[in-house]
Coordinates of N, CA, C and O in Angstrom, one line a residue:
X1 N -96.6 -25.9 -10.7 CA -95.2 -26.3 -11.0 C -95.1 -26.5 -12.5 O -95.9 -27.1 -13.2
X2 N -94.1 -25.8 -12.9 CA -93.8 -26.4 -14.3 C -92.9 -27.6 -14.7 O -91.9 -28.1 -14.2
X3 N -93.7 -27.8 -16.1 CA -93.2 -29.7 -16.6 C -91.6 -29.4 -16.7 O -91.1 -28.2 -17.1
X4 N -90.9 -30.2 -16.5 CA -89.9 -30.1 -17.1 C -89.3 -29.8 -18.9 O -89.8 -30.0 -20.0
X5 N -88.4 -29.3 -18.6 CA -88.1 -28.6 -19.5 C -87.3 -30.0 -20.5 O -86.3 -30.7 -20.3
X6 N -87.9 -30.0 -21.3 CA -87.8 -31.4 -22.9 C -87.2 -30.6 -23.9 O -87.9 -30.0 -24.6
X7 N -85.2 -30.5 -24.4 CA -84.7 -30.1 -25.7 C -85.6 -30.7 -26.7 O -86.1 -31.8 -26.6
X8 N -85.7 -29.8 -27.7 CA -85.7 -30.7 -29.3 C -84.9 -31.5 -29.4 O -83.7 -31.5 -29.3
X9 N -85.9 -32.6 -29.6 CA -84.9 -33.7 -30.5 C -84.2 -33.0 -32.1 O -84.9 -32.4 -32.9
X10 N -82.9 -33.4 -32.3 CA -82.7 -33.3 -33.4 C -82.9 -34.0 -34.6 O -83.5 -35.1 -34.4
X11 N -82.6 -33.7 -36.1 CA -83.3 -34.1 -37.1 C -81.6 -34.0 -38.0 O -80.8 -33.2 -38.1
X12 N -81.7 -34.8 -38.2 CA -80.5 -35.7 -38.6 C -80.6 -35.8 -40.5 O -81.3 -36.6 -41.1
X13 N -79.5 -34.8 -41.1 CA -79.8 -35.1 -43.1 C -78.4 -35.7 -43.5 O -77.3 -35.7 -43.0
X14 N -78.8 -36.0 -44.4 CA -77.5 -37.0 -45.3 C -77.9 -36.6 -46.3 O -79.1 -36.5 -46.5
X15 N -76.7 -36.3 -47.4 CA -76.9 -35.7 -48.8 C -76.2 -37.2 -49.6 O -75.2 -37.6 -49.0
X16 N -76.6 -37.8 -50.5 CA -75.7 -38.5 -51.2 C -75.7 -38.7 -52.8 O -76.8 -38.5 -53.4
X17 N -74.7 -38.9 -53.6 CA -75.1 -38.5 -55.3 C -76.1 -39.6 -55.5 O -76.9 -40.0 -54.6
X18 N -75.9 -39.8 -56.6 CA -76.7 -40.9 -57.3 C -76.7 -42.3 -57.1 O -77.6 -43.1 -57.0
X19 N -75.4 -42.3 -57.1 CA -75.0 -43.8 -57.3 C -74.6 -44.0 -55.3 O -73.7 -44.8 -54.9
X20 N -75.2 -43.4 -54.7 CA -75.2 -43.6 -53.3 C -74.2 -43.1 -52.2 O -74.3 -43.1 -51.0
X21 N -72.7 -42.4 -53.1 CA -71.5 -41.5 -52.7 C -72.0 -40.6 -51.9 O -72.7 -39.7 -52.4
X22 N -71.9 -40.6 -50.7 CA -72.1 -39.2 -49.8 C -71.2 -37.6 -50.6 O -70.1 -37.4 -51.0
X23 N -72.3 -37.0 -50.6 CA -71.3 -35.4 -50.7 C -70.9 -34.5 -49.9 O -71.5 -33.5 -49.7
X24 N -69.9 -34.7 -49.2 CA -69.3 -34.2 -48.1 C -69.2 -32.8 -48.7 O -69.2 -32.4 -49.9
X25 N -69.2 -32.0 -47.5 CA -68.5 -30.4 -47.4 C -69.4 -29.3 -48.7 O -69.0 -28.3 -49.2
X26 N -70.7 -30.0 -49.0 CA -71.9 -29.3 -49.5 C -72.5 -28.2 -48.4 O -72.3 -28.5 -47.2
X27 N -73.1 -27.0 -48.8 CA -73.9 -26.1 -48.2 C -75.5 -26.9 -48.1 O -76.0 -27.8 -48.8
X28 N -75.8 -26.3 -47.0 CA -77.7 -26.5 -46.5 C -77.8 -25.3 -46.4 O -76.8 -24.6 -46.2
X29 N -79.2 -25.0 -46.6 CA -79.7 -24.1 -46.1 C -81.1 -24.0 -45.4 O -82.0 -23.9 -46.3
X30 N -81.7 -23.9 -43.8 CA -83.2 -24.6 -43.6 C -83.6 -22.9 -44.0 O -82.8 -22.0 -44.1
X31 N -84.5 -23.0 -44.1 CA -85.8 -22.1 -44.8 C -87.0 -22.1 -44.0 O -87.9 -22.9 -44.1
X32 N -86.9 -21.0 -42.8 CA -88.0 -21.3 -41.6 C -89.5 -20.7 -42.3 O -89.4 -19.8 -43.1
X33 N -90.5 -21.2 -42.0 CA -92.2 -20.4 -42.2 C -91.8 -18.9 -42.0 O -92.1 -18.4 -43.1
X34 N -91.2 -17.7 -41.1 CA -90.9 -16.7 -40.9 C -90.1 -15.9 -42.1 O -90.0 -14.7 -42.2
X35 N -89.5 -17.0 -42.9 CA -88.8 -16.7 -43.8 C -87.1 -16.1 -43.6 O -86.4 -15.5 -44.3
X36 N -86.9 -16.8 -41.9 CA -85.6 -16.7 -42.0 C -84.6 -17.7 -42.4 O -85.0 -18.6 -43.1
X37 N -83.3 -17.6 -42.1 CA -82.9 -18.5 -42.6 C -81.4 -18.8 -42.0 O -80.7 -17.9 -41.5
X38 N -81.0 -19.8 -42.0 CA -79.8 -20.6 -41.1 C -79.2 -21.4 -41.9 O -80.0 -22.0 -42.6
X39 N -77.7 -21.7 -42.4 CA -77.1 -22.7 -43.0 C -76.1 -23.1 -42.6 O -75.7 -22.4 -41.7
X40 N -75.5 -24.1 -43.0 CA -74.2 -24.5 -42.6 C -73.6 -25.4 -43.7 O -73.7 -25.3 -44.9
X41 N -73.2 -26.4 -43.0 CA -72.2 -27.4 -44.2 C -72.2 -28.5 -44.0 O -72.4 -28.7 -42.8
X42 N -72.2 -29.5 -44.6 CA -72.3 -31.1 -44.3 C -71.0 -31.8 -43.7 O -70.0 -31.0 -43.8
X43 N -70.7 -32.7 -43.2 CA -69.5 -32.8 -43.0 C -68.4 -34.1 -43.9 O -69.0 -34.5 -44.9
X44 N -67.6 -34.5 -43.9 CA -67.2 -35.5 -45.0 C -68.2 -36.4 -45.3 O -68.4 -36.6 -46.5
X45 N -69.0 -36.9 -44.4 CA -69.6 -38.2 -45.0 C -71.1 -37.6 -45.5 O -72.0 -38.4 -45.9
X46 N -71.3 -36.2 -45.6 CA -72.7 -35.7 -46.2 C -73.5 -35.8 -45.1 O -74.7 -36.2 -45.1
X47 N -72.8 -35.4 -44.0 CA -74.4 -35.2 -42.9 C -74.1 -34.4 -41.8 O -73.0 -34.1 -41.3
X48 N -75.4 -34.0 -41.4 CA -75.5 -32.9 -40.1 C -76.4 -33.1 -39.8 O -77.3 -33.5 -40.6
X49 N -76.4 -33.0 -38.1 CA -77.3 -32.9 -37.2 C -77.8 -31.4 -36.9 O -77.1 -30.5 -36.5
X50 N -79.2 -31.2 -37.2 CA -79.6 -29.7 -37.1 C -81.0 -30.1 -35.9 O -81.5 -31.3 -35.8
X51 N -81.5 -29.1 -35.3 CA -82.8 -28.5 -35.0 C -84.0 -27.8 -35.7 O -83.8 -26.6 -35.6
X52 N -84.9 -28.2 -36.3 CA -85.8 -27.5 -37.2 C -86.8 -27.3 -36.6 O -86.9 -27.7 -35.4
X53 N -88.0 -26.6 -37.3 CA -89.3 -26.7 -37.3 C -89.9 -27.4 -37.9 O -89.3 -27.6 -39.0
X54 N -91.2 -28.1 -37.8 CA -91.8 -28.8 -38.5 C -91.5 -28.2 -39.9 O -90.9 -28.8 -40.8
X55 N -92.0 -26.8 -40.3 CA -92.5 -26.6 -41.2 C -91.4 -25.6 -42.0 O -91.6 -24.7 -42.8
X56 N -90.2 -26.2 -41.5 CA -88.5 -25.7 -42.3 C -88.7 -26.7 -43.7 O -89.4 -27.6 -43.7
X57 N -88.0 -26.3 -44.7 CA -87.5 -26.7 -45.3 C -86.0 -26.8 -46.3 O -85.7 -25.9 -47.0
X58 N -85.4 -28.1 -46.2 CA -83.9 -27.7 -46.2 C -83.7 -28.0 -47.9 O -84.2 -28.9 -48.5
X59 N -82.8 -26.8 -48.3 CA -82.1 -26.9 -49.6 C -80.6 -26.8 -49.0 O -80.0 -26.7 -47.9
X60 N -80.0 -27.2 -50.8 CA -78.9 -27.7 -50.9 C -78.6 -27.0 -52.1 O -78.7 -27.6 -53.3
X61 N -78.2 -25.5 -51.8 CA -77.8 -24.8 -53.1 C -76.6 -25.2 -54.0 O -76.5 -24.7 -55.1
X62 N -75.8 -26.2 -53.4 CA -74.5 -26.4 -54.5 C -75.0 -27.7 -55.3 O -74.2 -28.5 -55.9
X63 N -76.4 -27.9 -55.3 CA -76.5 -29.7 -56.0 C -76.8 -29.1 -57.8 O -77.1 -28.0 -58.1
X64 N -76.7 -29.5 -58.3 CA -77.0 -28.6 -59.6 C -78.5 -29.2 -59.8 O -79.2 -28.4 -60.2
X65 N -79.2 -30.3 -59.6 CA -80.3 -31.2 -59.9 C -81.0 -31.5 -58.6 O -81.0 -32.8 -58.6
X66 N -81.5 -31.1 -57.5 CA -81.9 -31.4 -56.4 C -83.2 -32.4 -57.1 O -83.7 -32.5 -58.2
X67 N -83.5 -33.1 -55.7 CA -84.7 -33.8 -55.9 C -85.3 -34.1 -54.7 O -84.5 -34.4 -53.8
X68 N -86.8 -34.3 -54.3 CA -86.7 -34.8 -53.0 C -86.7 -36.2 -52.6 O -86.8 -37.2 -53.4
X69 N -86.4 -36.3 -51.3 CA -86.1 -37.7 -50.5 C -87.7 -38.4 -50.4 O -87.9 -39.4 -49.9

């Protein structure tokens, strides 16, 4: 018998400026090990719920100064 079948949990980002303002309606982009790639948009309050891989990593090409979390 097979185990039941368990979705990914999702992984949950928030973009916010400096002074702690969310940046809504910014681009992501995850960056899979395969080197493919998936993006989308933040929503007003600077966040999306996505599915990754461990070993994604997400940019944010419209930030002029990225940094990490």
């Amino acid at each position: 018998k097979r185990p039941a079948y368990k979705p990914p949990e999702p992984t949950n980002i928030e973009l916010s400026g400096e002074l702690g303002v969310p940046l809504g309606g910014k681009r992501f982009v995850v960056k899979h090990r395969d080197h493919s790639e998936r993006s989308g948009v933040l929503d007003k309050d600077g966040k999306a719920e996505i599915f990754l891989e461990a070993s994604a990593r997400i940019v944010f090409p419209d930030v002029d100064t990225p940094r990490r979390a």
